Every structure is written in C-alpha cells, then in structure tokens.
Short mmCIF file of C-alpha atoms and ligand atoms in Angstrom, two decimals:
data_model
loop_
_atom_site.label_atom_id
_atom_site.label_comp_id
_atom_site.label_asym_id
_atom_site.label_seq_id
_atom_site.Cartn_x
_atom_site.Cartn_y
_atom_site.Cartn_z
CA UNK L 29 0.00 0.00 0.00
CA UNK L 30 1.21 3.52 -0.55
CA UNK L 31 1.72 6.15 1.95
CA UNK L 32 0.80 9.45 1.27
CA UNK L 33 0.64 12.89 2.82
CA UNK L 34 -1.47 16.22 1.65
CA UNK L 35 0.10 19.07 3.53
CA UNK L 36 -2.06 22.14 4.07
CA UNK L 37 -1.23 25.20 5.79
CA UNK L 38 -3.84 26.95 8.24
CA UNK L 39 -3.76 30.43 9.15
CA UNK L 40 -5.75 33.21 9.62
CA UNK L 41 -5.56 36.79 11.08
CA UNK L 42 -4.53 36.85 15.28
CA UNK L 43 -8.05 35.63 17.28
CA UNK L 44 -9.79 34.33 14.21
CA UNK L 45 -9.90 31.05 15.34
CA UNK L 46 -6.94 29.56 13.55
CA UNK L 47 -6.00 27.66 16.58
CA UNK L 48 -9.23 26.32 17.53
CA UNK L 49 -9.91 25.11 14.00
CA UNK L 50 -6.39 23.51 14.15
CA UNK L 51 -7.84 21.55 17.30
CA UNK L 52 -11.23 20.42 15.70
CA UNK L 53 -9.55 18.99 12.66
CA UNK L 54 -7.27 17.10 15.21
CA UNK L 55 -10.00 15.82 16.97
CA UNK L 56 -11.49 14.64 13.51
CA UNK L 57 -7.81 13.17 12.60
CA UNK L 58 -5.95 15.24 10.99
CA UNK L 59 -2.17 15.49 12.24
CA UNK L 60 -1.45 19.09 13.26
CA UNK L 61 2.00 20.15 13.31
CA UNK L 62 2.17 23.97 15.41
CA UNK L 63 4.73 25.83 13.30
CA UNK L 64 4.51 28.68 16.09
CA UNK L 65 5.81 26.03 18.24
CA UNK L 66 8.50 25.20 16.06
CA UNK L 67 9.24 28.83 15.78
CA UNK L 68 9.78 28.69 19.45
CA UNK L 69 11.82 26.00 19.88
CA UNK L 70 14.17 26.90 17.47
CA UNK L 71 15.51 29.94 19.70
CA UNK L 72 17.01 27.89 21.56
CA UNK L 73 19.24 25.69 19.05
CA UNK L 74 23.04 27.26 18.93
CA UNK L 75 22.91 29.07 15.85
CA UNK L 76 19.41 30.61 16.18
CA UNK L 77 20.33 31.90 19.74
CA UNK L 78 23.53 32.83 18.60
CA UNK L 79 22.62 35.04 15.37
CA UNK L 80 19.55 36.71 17.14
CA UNK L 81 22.32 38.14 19.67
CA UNK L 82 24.30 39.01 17.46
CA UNK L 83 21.16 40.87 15.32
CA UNK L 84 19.59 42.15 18.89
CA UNK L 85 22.09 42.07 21.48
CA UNK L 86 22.46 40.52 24.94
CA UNK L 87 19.34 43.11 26.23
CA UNK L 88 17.10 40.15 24.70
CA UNK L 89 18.12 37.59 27.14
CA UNK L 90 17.12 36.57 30.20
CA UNK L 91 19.03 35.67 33.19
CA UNK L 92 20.13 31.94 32.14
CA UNK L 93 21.16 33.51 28.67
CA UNK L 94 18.03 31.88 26.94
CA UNK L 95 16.29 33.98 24.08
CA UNK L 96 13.60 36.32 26.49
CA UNK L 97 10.99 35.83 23.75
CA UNK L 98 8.90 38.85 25.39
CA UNK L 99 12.28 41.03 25.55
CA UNK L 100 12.11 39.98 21.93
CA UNK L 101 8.99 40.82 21.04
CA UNK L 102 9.81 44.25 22.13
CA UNK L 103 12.26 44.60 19.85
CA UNK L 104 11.04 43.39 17.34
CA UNK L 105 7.96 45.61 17.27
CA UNK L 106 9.31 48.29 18.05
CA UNK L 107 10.48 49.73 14.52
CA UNK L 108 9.83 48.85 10.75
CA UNK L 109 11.91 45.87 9.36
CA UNK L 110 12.91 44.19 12.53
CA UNK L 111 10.45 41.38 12.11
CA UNK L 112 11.71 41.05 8.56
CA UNK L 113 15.69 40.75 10.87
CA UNK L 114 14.42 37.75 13.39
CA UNK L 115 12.47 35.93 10.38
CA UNK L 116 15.32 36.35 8.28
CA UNK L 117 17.11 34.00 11.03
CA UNK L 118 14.25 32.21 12.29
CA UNK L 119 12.59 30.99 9.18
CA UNK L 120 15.18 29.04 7.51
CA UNK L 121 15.51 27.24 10.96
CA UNK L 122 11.72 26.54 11.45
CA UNK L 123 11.74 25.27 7.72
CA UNK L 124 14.58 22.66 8.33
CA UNK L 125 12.83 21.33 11.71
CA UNK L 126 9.44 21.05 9.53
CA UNK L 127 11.15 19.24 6.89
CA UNK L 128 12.61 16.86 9.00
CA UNK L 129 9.33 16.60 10.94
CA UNK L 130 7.12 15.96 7.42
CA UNK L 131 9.78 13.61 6.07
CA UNK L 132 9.32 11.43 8.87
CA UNK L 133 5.34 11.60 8.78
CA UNK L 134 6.03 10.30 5.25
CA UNK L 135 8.16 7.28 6.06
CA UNK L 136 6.23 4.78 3.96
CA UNK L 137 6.99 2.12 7.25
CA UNK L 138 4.51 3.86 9.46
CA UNK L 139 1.11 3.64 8.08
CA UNK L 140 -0.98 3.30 4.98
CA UNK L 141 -2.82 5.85 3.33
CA UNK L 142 -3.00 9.19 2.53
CA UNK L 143 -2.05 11.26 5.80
CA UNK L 144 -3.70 14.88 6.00
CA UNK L 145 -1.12 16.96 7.58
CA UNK L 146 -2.24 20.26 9.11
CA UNK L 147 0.81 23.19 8.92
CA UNK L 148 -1.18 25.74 11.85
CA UNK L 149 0.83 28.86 11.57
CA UNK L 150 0.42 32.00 11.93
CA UNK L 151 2.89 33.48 9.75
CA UNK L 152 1.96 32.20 5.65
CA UNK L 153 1.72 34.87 3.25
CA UNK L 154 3.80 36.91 4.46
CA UNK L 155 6.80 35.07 4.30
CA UNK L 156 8.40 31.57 2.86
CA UNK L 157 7.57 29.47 6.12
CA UNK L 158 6.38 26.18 4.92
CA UNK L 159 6.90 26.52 1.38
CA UNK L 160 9.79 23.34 1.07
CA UNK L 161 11.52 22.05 -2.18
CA UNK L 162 10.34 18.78 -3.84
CA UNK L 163 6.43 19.18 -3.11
CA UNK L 164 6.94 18.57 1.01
CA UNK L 165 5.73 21.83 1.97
CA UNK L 166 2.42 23.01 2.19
CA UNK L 167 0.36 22.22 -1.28
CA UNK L 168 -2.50 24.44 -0.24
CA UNK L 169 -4.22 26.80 2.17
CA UNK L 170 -6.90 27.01 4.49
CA UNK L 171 -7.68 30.99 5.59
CA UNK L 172 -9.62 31.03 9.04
CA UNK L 173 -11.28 34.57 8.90
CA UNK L 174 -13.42 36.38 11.23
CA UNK L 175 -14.36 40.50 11.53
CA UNK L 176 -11.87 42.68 13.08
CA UNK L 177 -14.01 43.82 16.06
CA UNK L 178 -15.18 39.91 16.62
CA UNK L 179 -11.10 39.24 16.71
CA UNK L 180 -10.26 41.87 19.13
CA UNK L 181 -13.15 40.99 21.93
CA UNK L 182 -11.87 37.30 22.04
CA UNK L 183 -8.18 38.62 22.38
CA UNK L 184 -9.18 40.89 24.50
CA UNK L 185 -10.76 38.07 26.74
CA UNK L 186 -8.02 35.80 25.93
CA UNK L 187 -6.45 38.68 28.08
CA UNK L 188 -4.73 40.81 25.62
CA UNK L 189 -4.56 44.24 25.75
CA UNK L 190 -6.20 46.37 23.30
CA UNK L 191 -3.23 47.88 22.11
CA UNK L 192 -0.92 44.58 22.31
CA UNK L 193 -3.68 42.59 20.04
CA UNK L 194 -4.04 45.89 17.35
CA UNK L 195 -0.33 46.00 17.08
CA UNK L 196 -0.06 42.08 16.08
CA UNK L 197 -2.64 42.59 13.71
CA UNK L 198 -0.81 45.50 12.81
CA UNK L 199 2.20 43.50 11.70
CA UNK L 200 0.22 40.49 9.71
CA UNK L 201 -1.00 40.35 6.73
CA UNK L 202 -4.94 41.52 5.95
CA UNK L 203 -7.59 39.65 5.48
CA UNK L 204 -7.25 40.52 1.35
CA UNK L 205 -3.95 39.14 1.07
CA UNK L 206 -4.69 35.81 3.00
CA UNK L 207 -7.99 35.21 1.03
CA UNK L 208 -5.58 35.67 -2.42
CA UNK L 209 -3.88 32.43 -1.37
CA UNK L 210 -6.72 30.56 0.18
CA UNK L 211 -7.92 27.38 -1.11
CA UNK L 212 -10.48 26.93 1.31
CA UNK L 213 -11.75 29.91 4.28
CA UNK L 214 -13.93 29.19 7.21
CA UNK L 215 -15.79 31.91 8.03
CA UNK L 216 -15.24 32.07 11.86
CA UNK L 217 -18.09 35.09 13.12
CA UNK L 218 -20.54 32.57 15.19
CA UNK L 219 -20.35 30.00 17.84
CA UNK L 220 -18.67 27.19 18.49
CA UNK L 221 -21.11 24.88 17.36
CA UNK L 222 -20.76 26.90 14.18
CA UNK L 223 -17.57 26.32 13.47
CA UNK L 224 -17.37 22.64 14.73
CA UNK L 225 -20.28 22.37 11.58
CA UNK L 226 -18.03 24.21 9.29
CA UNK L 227 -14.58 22.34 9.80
CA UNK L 228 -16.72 19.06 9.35
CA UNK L 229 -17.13 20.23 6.25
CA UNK L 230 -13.76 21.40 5.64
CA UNK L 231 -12.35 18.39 6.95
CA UNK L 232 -14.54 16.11 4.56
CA UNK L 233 -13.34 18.50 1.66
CA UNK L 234 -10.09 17.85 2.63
CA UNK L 235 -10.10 13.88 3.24
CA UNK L 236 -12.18 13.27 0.32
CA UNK L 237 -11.46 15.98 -2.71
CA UNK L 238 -8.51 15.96 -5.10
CA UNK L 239 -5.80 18.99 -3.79
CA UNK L 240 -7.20 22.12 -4.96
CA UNK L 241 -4.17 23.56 -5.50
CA UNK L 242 -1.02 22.35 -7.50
CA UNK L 243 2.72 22.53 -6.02
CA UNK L 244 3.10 25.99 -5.05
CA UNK L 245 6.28 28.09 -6.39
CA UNK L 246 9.41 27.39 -4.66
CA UNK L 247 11.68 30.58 -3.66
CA UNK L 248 15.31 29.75 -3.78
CA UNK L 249 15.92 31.20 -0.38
CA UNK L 250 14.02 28.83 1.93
CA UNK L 251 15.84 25.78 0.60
CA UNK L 252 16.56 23.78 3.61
CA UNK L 253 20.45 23.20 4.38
CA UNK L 254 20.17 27.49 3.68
P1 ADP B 314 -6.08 32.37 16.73
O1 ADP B 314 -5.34 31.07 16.86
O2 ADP B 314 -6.58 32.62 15.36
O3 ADP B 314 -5.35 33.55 17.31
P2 ADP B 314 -7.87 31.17 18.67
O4 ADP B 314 -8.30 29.91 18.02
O5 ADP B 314 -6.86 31.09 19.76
O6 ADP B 314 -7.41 32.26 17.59
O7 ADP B 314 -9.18 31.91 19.16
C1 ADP B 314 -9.10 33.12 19.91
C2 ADP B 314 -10.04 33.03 21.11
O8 ADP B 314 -11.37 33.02 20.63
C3 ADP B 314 -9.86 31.76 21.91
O9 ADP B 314 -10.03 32.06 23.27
C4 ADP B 314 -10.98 30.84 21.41
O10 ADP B 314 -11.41 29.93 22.38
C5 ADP B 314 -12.07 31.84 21.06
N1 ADP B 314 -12.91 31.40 19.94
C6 ADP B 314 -12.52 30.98 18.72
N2 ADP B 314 -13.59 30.73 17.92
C7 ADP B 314 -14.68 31.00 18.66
C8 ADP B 314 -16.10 30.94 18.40
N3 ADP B 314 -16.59 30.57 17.21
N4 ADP B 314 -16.92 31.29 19.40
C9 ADP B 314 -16.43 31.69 20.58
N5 ADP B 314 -15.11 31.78 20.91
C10 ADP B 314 -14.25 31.44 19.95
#
C-alpha cells in the first residue's frame, strides 16, 4: 500500500480562530503540526540563539542567557523591518525542523494511506515558512477569517490588551492578502457549534477531494540546508 501525505497550511488573522480550528480537525484526525511552536523551539538551538544576539544584542536575554521571547517581542515591534531581521534568522531554521518533521510523517513504514497533515501557523503569506523544495511543503491553504471587532473581543478576553492585540494585527497580513492564497476559508463570526459544523465540512473537503491547488512556487531562499 502507498503512503501518502497532503500538507495544508492553516492560518488566519490573530483571534480568528486559527488555533481552535487547528484543534477540531485534530479531533477529527488530521495530524497538526504547530509551526509557532516550532518557531519557538528553534531559539534555543546554537545558531538561532547565537545570530539573534548578534542581530539584537544581549538586552534580549534573560538571566540563564536563553532567548527572552517577550524582551524579543519588544524589539522586534518596536520599529519597521525588525520582524523582517528575526524571520530572516528564524525561518530558515523553522523550515529545516518542519522538513525533518514531514519527512518522517512520510516514512512509507509507518502507516498506509493518505495522511492529512495540518501546517497551523500563523505566519503564511507573508513570508516563505512552509513553502519546502520537492512538493513537502504546504500544497494548499486554508484561511480562518473572522471581523476585526469579533477578533479583538476574544483577544481581548483571551487577556490581551487592546493595544498589544491591534499592534499584532498591525504587523500580519490583511484579510485581502490571505484570502488571495486561500484554497479553502472558514468563516469564523458565530459560535462554536458553528464552526465545529463548518470544519466538518472542511475536513470532509479535505479527506475526500482531489488537492485544490497544484505545487506551489518554490523561492530559492528557503531551501533547507540554507
Ligand atoms: P487564533 O489562533 O486565530 O489567534 P484562537 O483559536 O486562539 O485564535 O481563538 C481566539 C479566542 O477566541 C480563543 O479564546 C478561542 O477559544 C475563542 N474562539 C474561537 N472561535 C470561537 C467561536 N466561534 N466562538 C467563541 N469563541 C471562539
């Protein structure tokens, strides 16, 4: 029997629901794989750590000499281009710990059938995260969307500040530019029970339907091994 995987990548605008849809189409059996995780982690391999001080300087650590990721933040908000500086590092790194993690998903030893393989990550069209050489990145998209004032309330709940939450938004992508790459969007302005209808849906589109999309373009610079 063959083993195959269809990669997808989720995102969707800060308090859309990206996460929770990431959790319902787990529940239904998809394998999610949390990029923003990933993008975590990898501040603490040698090089990461070691180019982000050298790109932000010791004031971004914290007393063990780990990345401060909240010291970081600062930074990194605080003027035009410095996201653009940490991604610049942080991508290429995320992209060689998702490889690794898709090419084992794919070993052809583990199971039988095609594997749906959720990417949930914030960061997609704005950048090359999960776009891999050879077809093992992300093949198409799912856009979680939701209005802007319907976003902010359940940040602000999550706890966020009003400010903290407009700023991230601030710095992502709009809603235009993620529905130019979607393949699928789940409209994400009513309940729960909503949703939970609407990603059964999307997760029968997705189990059953040829990939929407074909192999998406390449860029030369988030060749893994970079
Ligand atoms: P994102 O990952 O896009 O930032 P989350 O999935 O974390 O967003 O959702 C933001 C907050 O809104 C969470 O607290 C979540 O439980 C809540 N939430 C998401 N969708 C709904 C919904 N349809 N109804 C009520 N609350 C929701």
């Amino acid at each position: 029997m063959t083993h195959r995987i269809r990669v997808v990548g989720l995102c969707g605008g800060i308090g859309a629901g990206k996460s929770t849809v990431a959790t319902l189409l787990a529940e239904r059996g998809a394998t999610v794989i949390d990029v923003d995780a990933i993008g975590r982690q990898v501040l603490a391999d040698d090089d990461v750590h070691a180019a982000v001080v050298a790109e932000f300087g010791n004031g971004v650590l914290d007393a063990d000499g780990a990345v401060d990721r909240k010291a970081l933040a600062i930074e990194v908000f605080a003027s035009e281009g410095r996201l653009a500086d940490l991604e610049a590092i942080s991508h290429p790194a995320i992209n060689r710990e998702l490889d690794r993690h898709l090419t084992q998903l794919a070993d052809p030893t583990e199971s039988a059938g095609t594997l749906l393989v959720i990417l949930d990550m914030a960061v997609l069209v704005e950048s090359d995260l999960g776009r891999l050489p050879n077809g093992r990145g992300y093949r198409e998209v799912v856009v979680v969307e939701a209005d802007l004032e319907i976003r902010l309330a359940r940040l602000v709940d999550r706890g966020m500040t009003v400010e903290d939450a407009s700023a991230r938004m601030a710095a992502q992508a709009d809603d235009a530019k993620r529905r130019a790459v979607a393949d699928h969007v789940v409209v994400n302005n009513g309940d729960e029970v909503e949703l939970a209808a609407e990603v059964d849906r999307l997760f029968q589109q997705l189990t059953s339907d040829p990939v929407t999309s074909g192999a998406r373009p390449v860029p030369d610079r988030c060749t893994p091994g970079d």
